[in-house]
PDB file of C-alpha atoms in Angstrom:
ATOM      1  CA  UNK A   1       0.000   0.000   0.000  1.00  0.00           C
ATOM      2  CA  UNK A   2       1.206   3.263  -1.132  1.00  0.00           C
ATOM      3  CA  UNK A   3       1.801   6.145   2.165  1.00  0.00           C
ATOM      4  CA  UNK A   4       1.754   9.287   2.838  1.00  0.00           C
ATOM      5  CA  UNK A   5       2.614  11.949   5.036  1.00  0.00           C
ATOM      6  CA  UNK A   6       0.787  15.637   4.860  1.00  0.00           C
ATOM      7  CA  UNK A   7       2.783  17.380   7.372  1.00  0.00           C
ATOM      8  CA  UNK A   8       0.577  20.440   9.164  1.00  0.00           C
ATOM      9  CA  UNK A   9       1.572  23.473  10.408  1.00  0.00           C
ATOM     10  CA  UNK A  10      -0.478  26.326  12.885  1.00  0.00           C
ATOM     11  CA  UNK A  11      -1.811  28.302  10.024  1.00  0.00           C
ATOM     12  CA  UNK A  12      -1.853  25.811   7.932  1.00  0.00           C
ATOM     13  CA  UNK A  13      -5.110  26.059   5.001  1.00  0.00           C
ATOM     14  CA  UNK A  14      -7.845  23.718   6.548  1.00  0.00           C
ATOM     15  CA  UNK A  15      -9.674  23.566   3.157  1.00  0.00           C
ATOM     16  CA  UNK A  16      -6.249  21.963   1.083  1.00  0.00           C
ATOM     17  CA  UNK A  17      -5.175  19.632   4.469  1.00  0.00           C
ATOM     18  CA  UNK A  18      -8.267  18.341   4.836  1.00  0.00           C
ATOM     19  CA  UNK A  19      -9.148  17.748   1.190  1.00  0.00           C
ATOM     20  CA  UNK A  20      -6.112  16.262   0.285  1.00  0.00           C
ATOM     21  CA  UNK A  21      -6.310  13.993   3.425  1.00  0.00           C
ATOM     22  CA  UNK A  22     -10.012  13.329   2.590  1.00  0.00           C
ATOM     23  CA  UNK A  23      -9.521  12.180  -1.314  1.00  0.00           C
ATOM     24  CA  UNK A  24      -6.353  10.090  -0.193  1.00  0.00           C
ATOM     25  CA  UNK A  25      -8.222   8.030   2.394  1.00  0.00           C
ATOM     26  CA  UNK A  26     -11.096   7.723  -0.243  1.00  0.00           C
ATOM     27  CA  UNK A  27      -8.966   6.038  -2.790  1.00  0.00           C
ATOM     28  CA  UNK A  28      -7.814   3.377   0.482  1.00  0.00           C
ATOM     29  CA  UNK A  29      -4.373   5.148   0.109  1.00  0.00           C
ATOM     30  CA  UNK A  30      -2.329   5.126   3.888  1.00  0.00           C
ATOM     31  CA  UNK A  31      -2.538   8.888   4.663  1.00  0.00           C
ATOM     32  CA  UNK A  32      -0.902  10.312   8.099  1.00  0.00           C
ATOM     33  CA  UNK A  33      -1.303  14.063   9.063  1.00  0.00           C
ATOM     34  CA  UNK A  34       1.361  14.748  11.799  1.00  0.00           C
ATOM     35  CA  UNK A  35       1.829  18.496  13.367  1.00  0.00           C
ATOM     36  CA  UNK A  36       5.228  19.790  14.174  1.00  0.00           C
ATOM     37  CA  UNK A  37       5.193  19.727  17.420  1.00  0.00           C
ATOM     38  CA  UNK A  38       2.338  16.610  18.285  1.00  0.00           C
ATOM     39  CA  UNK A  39      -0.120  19.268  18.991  1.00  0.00           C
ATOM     40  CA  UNK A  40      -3.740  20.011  17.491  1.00  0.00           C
ATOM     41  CA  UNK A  41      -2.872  22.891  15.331  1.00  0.00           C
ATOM     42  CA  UNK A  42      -5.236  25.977  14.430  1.00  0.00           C
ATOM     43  CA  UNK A  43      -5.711  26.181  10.771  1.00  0.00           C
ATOM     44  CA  UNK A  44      -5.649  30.130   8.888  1.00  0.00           C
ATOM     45  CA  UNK A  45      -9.373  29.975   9.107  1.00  0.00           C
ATOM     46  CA  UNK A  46      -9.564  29.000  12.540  1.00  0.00           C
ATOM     47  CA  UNK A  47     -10.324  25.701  12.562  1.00  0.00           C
ATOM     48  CA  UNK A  48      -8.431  23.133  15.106  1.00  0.00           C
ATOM     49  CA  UNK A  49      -7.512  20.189  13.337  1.00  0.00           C
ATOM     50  CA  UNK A  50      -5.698  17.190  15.173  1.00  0.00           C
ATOM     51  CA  UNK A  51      -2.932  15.378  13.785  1.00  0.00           C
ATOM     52  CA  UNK A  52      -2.441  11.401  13.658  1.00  0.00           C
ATOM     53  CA  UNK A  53       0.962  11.888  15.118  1.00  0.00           C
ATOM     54  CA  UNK A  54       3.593  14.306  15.838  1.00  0.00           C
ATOM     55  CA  UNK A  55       6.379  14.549  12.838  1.00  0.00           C
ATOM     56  CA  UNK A  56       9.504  13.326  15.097  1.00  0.00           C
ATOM     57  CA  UNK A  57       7.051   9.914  15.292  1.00  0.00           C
ATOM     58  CA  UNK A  58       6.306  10.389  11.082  1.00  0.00           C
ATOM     59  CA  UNK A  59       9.820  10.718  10.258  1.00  0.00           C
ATOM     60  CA  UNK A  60      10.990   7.630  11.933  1.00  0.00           C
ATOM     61  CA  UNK A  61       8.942   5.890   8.940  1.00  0.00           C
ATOM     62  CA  UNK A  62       9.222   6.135   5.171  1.00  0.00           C
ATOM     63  CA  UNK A  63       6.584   7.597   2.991  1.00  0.00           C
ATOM     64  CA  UNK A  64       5.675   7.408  -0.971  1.00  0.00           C
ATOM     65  CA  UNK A  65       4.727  10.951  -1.132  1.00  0.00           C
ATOM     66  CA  UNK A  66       4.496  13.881   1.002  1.00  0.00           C
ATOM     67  CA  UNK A  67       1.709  16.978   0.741  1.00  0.00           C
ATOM     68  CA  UNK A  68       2.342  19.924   2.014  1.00  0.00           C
ATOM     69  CA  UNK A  69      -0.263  22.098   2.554  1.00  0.00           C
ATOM     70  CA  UNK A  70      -0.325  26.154   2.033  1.00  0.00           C
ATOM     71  CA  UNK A  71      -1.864  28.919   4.075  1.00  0.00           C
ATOM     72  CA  UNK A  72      -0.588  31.723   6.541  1.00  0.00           C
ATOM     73  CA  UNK A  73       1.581  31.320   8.160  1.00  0.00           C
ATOM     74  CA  UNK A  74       1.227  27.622   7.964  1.00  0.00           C
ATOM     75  CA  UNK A  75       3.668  27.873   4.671  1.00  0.00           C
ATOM     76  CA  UNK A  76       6.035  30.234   6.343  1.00  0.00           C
ATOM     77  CA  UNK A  77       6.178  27.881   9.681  1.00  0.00           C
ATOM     78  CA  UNK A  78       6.810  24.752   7.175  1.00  0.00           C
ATOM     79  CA  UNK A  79       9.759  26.591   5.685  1.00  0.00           C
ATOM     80  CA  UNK A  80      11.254  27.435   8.602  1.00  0.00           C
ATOM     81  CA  UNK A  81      11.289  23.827  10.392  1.00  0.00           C
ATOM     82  CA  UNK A  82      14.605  22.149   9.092  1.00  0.00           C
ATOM     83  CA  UNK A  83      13.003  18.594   9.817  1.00  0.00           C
ATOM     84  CA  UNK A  84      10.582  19.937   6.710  1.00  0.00           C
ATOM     85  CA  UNK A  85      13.379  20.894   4.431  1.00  0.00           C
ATOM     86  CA  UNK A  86      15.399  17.823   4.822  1.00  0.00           C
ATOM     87  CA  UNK A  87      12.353  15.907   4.759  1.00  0.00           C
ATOM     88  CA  UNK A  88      11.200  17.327   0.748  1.00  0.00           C
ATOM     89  CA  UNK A  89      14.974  17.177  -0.114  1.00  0.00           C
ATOM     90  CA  UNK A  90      15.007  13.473   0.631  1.00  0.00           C
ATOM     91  CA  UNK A  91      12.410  12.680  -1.066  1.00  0.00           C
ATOM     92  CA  UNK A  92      13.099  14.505  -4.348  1.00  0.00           C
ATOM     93  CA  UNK A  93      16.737  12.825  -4.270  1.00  0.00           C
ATOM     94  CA  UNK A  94      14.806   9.537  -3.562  1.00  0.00           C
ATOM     95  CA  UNK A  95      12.966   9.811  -6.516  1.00  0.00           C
ATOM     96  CA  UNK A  96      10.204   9.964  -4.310  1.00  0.00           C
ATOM     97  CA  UNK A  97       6.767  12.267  -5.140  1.00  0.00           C
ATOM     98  CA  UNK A  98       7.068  15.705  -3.259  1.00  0.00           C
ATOM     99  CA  UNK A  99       3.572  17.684  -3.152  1.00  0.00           C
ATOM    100  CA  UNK A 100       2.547  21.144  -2.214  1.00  0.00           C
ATOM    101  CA  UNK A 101      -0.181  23.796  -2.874  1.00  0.00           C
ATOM    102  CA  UNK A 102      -0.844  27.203  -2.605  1.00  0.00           C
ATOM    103  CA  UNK A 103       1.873  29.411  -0.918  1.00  0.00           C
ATOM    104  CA  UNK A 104       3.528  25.595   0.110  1.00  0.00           C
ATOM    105  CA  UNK A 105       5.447  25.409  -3.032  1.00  0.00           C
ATOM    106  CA  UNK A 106       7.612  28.187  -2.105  1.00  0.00           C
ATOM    107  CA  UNK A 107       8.543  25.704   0.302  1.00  0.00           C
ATOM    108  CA  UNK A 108       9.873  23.641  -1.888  1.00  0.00           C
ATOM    109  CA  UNK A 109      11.578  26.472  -3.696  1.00  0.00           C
ATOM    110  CA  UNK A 110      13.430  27.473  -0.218  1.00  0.00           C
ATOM    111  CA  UNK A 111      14.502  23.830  -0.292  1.00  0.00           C
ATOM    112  CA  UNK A 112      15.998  24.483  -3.906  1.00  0.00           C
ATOM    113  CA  UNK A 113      13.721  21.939  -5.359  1.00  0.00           C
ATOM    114  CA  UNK A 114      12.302  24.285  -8.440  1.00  0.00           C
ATOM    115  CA  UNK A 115      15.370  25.750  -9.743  1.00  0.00           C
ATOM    116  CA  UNK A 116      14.202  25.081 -13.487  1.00  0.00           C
ATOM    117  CA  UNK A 117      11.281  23.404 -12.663  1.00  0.00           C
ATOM    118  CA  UNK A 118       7.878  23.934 -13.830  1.00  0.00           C
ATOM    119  CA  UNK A 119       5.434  24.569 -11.235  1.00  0.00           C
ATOM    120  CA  UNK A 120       2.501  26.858 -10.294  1.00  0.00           C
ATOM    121  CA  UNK A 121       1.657  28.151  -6.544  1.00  0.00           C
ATOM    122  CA  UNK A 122      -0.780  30.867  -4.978  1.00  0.00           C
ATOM    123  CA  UNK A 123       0.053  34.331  -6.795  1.00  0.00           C
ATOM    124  CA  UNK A 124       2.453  35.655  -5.933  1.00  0.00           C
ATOM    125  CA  UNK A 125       4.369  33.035  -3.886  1.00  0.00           C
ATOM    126  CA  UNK A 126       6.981  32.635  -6.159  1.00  0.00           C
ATOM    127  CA  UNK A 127       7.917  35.826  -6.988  1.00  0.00           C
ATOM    128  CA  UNK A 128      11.437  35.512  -4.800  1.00  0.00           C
ATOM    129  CA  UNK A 129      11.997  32.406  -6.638  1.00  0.00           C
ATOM    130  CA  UNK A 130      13.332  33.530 -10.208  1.00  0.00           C
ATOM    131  CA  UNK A 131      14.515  29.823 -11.176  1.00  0.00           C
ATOM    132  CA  UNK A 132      11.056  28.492 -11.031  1.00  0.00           C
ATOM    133  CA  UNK A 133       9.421  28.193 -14.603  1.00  0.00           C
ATOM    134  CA  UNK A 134       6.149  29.169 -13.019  1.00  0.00           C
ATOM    135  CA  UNK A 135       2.793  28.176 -14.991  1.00  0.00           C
ATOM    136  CA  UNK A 136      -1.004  29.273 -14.233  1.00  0.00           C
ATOM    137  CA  UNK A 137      -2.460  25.739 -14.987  1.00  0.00           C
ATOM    138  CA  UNK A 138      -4.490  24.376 -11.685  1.00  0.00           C
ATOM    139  CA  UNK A 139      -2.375  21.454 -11.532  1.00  0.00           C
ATOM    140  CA  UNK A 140       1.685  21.325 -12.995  1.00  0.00           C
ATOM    141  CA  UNK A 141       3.390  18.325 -12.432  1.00  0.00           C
ATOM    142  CA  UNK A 142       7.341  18.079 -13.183  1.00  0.00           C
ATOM    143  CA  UNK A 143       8.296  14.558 -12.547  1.00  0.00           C
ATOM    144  CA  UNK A 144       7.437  13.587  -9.405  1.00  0.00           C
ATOM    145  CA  UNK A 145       6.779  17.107  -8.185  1.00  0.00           C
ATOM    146  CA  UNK A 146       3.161  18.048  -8.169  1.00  0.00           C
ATOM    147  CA  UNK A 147       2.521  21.594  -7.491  1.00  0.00           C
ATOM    148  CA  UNK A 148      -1.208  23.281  -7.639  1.00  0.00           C
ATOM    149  CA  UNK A 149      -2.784  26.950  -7.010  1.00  0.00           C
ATOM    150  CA  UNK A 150      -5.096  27.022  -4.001  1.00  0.00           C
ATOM    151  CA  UNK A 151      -8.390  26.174  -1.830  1.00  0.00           C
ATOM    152  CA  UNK A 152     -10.015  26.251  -4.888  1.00  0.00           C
ATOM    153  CA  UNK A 153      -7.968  23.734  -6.785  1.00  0.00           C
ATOM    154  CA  UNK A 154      -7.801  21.323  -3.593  1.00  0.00           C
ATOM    155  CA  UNK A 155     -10.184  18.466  -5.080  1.00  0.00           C
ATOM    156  CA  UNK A 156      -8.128  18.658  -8.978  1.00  0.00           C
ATOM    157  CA  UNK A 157      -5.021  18.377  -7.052  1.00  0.00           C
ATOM    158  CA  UNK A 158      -5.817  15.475  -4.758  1.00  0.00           C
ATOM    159  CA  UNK A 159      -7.497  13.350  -7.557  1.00  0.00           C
ATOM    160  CA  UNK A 160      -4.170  14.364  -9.337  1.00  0.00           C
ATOM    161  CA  UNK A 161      -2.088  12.838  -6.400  1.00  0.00           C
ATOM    162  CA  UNK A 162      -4.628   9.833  -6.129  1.00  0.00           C
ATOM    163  CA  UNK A 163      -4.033   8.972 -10.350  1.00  0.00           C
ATOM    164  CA  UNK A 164      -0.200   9.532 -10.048  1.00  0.00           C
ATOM    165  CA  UNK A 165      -0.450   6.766  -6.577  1.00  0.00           C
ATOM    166  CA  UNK A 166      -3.200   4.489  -7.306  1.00  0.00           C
ATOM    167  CA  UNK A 167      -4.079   4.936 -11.231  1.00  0.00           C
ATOM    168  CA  UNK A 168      -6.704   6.454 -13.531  1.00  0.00           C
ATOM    169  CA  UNK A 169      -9.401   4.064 -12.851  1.00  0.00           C
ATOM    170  CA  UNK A 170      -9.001   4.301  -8.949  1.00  0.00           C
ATOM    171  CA  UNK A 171      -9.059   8.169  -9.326  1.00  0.00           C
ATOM    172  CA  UNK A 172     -12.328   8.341 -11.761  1.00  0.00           C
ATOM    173  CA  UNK A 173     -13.762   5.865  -9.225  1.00  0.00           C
ATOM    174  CA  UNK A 174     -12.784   8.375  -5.565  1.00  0.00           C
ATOM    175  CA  UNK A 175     -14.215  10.775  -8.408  1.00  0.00           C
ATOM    176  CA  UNK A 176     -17.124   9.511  -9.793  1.00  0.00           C
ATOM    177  CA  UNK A 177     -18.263   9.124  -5.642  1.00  0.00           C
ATOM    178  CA  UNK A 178     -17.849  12.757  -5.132  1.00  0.00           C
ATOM    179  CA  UNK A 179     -20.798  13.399  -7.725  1.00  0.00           C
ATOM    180  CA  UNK A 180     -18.710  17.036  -9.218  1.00  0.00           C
ATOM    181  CA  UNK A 181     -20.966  17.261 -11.786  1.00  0.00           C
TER     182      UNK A 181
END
């Protein structure tokens, strides 16, 4: 079974953790959400949301993919954990999939992951980031890294992550259950 870890952060956007944890579990794929510190966290909206675990208790295992979710100042808080950094810099040299959305992918730009890499964020996100090719598509996906926009493009890119995991016909089946149109 395919696993994955969708680290959160206090500010972290509710509406793109919980979505992308949502569609995951859907599809029967082994999702985790673990908080920096152990702790419930409080989302940018407000929301509490409590982790499965802590991340020194995620880290000690090895994931297929990790998801990191955007929002302020969740992003800014993911950036500046070094646990976070090494974690996505792992990953990409494992040829593993490293995921992120909204203002999140500038995490993975800190991290020096997008330097001539296509990839697409929340406006504006990228700006300090001149090596990344950025693109305005919902969903951009440069080898194993998947990049999307925002709370709005949540469900596209965690049907995205579900296809790239599981396949096409598990992803128009997670689909075809959320009745989108």
């Amino acid at each position: 079974m395919k696993t994955v870890l969708v680290p959160l952060a206090n500010g972290s956007e509710e509406l793109e953790a919980v979505t992308v944890l949502d569609i995951l579990r859907r599809a029967g794929i082994e999702t985790v959400s673990a908080s920096l510190d152990g702790q419930p966290i409080r989302g940018s909206r407000g929301t509490m949301l409590i982790p499965d675990t802590s991340l020194d208790e995620a880290l000690k295992r090895r994931f297929d993919m990790v998801v990191l979710p955007g929002g302020q100042p969740g992003t800014n808080n993911l950036k500046a954990d070094t646990r976070i950094i090494k974690l996505v810099q792992r990953m990409a040299a494992d040829d593993l999939f490293v995921c992120a959305v909204c203002a999140a992918p500038s995490v993975l730009a800190a991290a020096g992951l997008l330097d001539g890499k296509r990839a697409t964020s929340f406006p504006g996100s990228l700006d300090a980031f001149p090596k990344v090719l950025r693109q305005s598509q919902a969903v951009v996906e440069d080898g194993k890294l998947i990049t999307s926009r925002g709370p709005g493009t949540a469900m596209d890119f965690a049907l995205t992550l579900v296809e790239r995991l599981a396949g096409k016909a598990k992803r128009d089946e997670v689909e075809a259950g959320l009745v989108r149109a």
